Amino acid sequence: MVMAKDPVWDGFPGTSFQNATERNMSIEEVFRKVGKFMSQKPQAEYRLIVGTDCQSYARATTFVTGIVIQRVGNGAWACYRKLSVPRTFRSVGQKLSFETLLSEQVAELVGQRYKSGLEDIVLPYVYQGASFQLYVDIDAGCDAEVNKTAPFVAEMVQRVEALGFTARVKPDAVIASGYANRYTKHTRRPKAAY
């Protein structure tokens, strides 16, 4: 499952992941842990979900990308990375586009390096109900009365689907709107993991 280093990814700032119990995990470490989690019960249904949210401050915008491997009905393992961009994004469209780009970047890497290895874990058990699905959560909703992001939903979904991934939007996009969102607003680590 380990592949050659990707200079674009490896040189990108904010590539270190963390969660409530671990810090400074490389993308390789993250997917070793994802594989280990799946190997504990390979006959289960798994959803790997990537989502990004952001929070603009006076001089910077903090983007948090979450990666969650969910064993449907039986737990999850999660981590996130923070990226601080030294500018304030005032446009909803710009923020959403950059959030989607960061999620696409991780999903694309998963597709290139890790997806087939993760699918191999569940493959012997597909006739027992095992499955593996990859989703990209977009922190946008379709209801124009509630969500300022509504005008951009179709474009973001098309972008994600053009890469071959399944897009989810609010209220289903819980990794972007819930898990990642939590870490954009806290400077300290929370006491419990998602």
Coordinates of C-alpha atoms in Angstrom, one line a residue:
M1 CA 0.0 0.0 0.0
V2 CA 3.0 2.4 0.3
M3 CA 3.9 4.2 -2.9
A4 CA 6.6 6.6 -3.9
K5 CA 6.4 10.0 -2.5
D6 CA 4.4 12.6 -4.4
P7 CA 6.4 15.9 -4.5
V8 CA 3.2 18.0 -4.9
W9 CA 1.5 16.4 -1.9
D10 CA 4.6 16.0 0.2
G11 CA 5.7 19.6 -0.3
F12 CA 2.2 21.0 0.4
P13 CA 1.9 22.9 3.7
G14 CA -0.4 21.4 6.3
T15 CA 0.2 17.7 5.3
S16 CA 0.5 16.5 8.9
F17 CA -2.6 14.9 10.4
Q18 CA -3.8 14.6 14.0
N19 CA -6.7 13.5 16.1
A20 CA -7.5 13.6 19.8
T21 CA -4.7 11.0 20.7
E22 CA -2.1 11.3 17.9
R23 CA -0.2 14.1 16.3
N24 CA 2.1 14.6 13.3
M25 CA 0.8 11.7 11.3
S26 CA 1.9 11.5 7.6
I27 CA -0.6 10.5 5.0
E28 CA 1.1 7.1 4.9
E29 CA 0.6 6.7 8.6
V30 CA -3.0 7.7 8.3
F31 CA -3.7 5.1 5.7
R32 CA -1.8 2.4 7.6
K33 CA -4.2 3.1 10.5
V34 CA -7.2 3.1 8.1
G35 CA -6.1 -0.3 6.8
K36 CA -5.6 -1.6 10.2
F37 CA -9.0 -0.4 11.3
M38 CA -10.6 -2.1 8.3
S39 CA -8.6 -5.3 8.8
Q40 CA -10.1 -5.8 12.3
K41 CA -13.5 -6.5 10.7
P42 CA -13.0 -7.0 7.0
Q43 CA -16.5 -8.3 6.4
A44 CA -18.1 -4.9 7.4
E45 CA -19.4 -2.0 5.3
Y46 CA -16.9 0.9 5.2
R47 CA -17.3 4.5 4.1
L48 CA -14.1 6.6 3.7
I49 CA -15.2 10.2 3.9
V50 CA -13.2 13.3 3.2
G51 CA -14.5 16.8 3.9
T52 CA -13.1 20.3 4.5
D53 CA -14.5 23.4 6.3
C54 CA -13.0 26.7 7.0
Q55 CA -13.2 29.7 9.3
S56 CA -12.0 33.2 8.3
Y57 CA -10.3 35.4 10.9
A58 CA -8.9 38.9 10.7
R59 CA -5.6 38.1 8.9
A60 CA -6.0 34.4 7.9
T61 CA -8.4 31.6 7.1
T62 CA -8.1 28.2 8.7
F63 CA -9.0 25.2 6.6
V64 CA -9.5 21.8 8.2
T65 CA -9.7 18.7 6.2
G66 CA -11.1 15.6 7.9
I67 CA -10.6 12.0 6.9
V68 CA -13.0 9.5 8.5
I69 CA -13.2 5.7 8.0
Q70 CA -16.6 4.6 9.2
R71 CA -17.5 1.0 9.9
V72 CA -21.2 1.4 9.3
G73 CA -23.1 0.8 12.5
N74 CA -19.9 -0.1 14.4
G75 CA -17.5 2.8 15.0
A76 CA -15.1 5.0 13.2
W77 CA -11.5 6.3 13.1
A78 CA -10.9 9.9 12.2
C79 CA -8.1 12.5 11.8
Y80 CA -7.7 15.9 10.4
R81 CA -5.2 18.4 9.1
K82 CA -5.2 22.2 9.6
L83 CA -4.0 24.6 7.0
S84 CA -3.8 28.3 7.7
V85 CA -3.8 30.6 4.6
P86 CA -2.6 34.1 5.3
R87 CA -5.6 35.9 3.8
T88 CA -9.2 36.3 4.6
F89 CA -11.6 34.7 2.1
R90 CA -14.7 37.0 2.1
S91 CA -16.5 35.4 -0.9
V92 CA -18.6 32.3 -0.1
G93 CA -17.8 31.0 -3.5
Q94 CA -14.1 31.3 -3.1
K95 CA -14.2 29.7 0.4
L96 CA -16.3 26.8 -0.9
S97 CA -14.1 26.3 -4.0
F98 CA -10.9 26.2 -1.9
E99 CA -12.5 23.8 0.6
T100 CA -13.6 21.5 -2.2
L101 CA -10.1 21.7 -3.7
L102 CA -8.5 20.6 -0.5
S103 CA -10.9 17.6 -0.2
E104 CA -10.4 16.7 -3.8
Q105 CA -6.7 16.8 -3.3
V106 CA -6.9 14.2 -0.5
A107 CA -9.5 12.1 -2.3
E108 CA -7.4 12.1 -5.5
L109 CA -4.4 10.9 -3.4
V110 CA -6.5 8.2 -1.9
G111 CA -7.6 7.1 -5.3
Q112 CA -4.0 7.0 -6.6
R113 CA -2.2 5.4 -3.7
Y114 CA -4.6 3.6 -1.3
K115 CA -8.0 2.8 -2.7
S116 CA -7.2 -0.5 -4.3
G117 CA -5.4 -1.7 -1.2
L118 CA -8.4 -0.8 1.0
E119 CA -10.7 -2.5 -1.5
D120 CA -8.6 -5.6 -1.3
I121 CA -9.2 -5.8 2.4
V122 CA -13.0 -6.2 2.0
L123 CA -13.0 -8.0 -1.4
P124 CA -12.9 -11.6 0.0
Y125 CA -16.0 -10.8 2.0
V126 CA -18.3 -9.0 -0.5
Y127 CA -20.7 -11.9 -0.5
Q128 CA -21.0 -11.5 3.2
G129 CA -22.0 -7.9 2.9
A130 CA -18.5 -6.2 3.0
S131 CA -18.1 -3.0 1.0
F132 CA -15.9 0.0 0.6
Q133 CA -17.2 3.4 -0.6
L134 CA -15.4 6.8 -0.9
Y135 CA -17.2 10.0 -0.4
V136 CA -16.3 13.7 -0.6
D137 CA -18.4 15.9 1.6
I138 CA -19.0 19.4 0.4
D139 CA -19.9 22.0 3.0
A140 CA -22.8 23.3 1.0
G141 CA -26.5 22.9 1.0
C142 CA -29.1 23.1 -1.7
D143 CA -31.8 25.1 0.1
A144 CA -31.3 28.8 -1.0
E145 CA -33.3 30.1 1.9
V146 CA -31.0 28.5 4.5
N147 CA -27.6 28.2 2.7
K148 CA -25.6 31.0 1.1
T149 CA -23.7 28.2 -0.7
A150 CA -26.7 26.9 -2.7
P151 CA -25.8 28.7 -5.9
F152 CA -22.4 26.8 -5.9
V153 CA -23.6 23.3 -5.1
A154 CA -24.1 22.0 -8.7
E155 CA -20.6 23.2 -9.7
M156 CA -18.8 21.7 -6.7
V157 CA -20.7 18.4 -7.1
Q158 CA -19.8 18.3 -10.8
R159 CA -16.1 18.9 -9.9
V160 CA -16.0 16.0 -7.4
E161 CA -17.9 13.6 -9.7
A162 CA -15.7 14.5 -12.6
L163 CA -12.8 13.0 -10.6
G164 CA -14.8 9.8 -10.1
F165 CA -15.9 10.3 -6.5
T166 CA -19.4 10.5 -4.9
A167 CA -20.2 13.9 -3.5
R168 CA -22.4 14.5 -0.5
V169 CA -23.9 17.9 0.5
K170 CA -25.8 19.1 3.6
P171 CA -27.4 17.6 5.5
D172 CA -25.5 14.4 4.6
A173 CA -22.1 16.1 4.5
V174 CA -21.4 15.6 8.2
I175 CA -17.6 15.3 7.9
A176 CA -17.3 18.8 6.4
S177 CA -20.1 20.5 8.3
G178 CA -19.6 18.6 11.6
Y179 CA -16.2 17.0 12.2
A180 CA -14.0 19.4 10.2
N181 CA -16.0 22.4 11.3
R182 CA -15.4 21.6 15.0
Y183 CA -11.6 22.0 14.5
T184 CA -11.8 25.3 12.6
K185 CA -13.1 27.0 15.7
H186 CA -10.9 25.6 18.5
T187 CA -7.3 26.4 19.1
R188 CA -7.0 23.6 21.8
R189 CA -7.6 20.0 21.1
P190 CA -11.1 18.8 22.3
K191 CA -11.3 16.2 24.9
A192 CA -13.0 13.5 22.8
A193 CA -12.6 12.4 19.2
Y194 CA -15.5 12.3 16.7

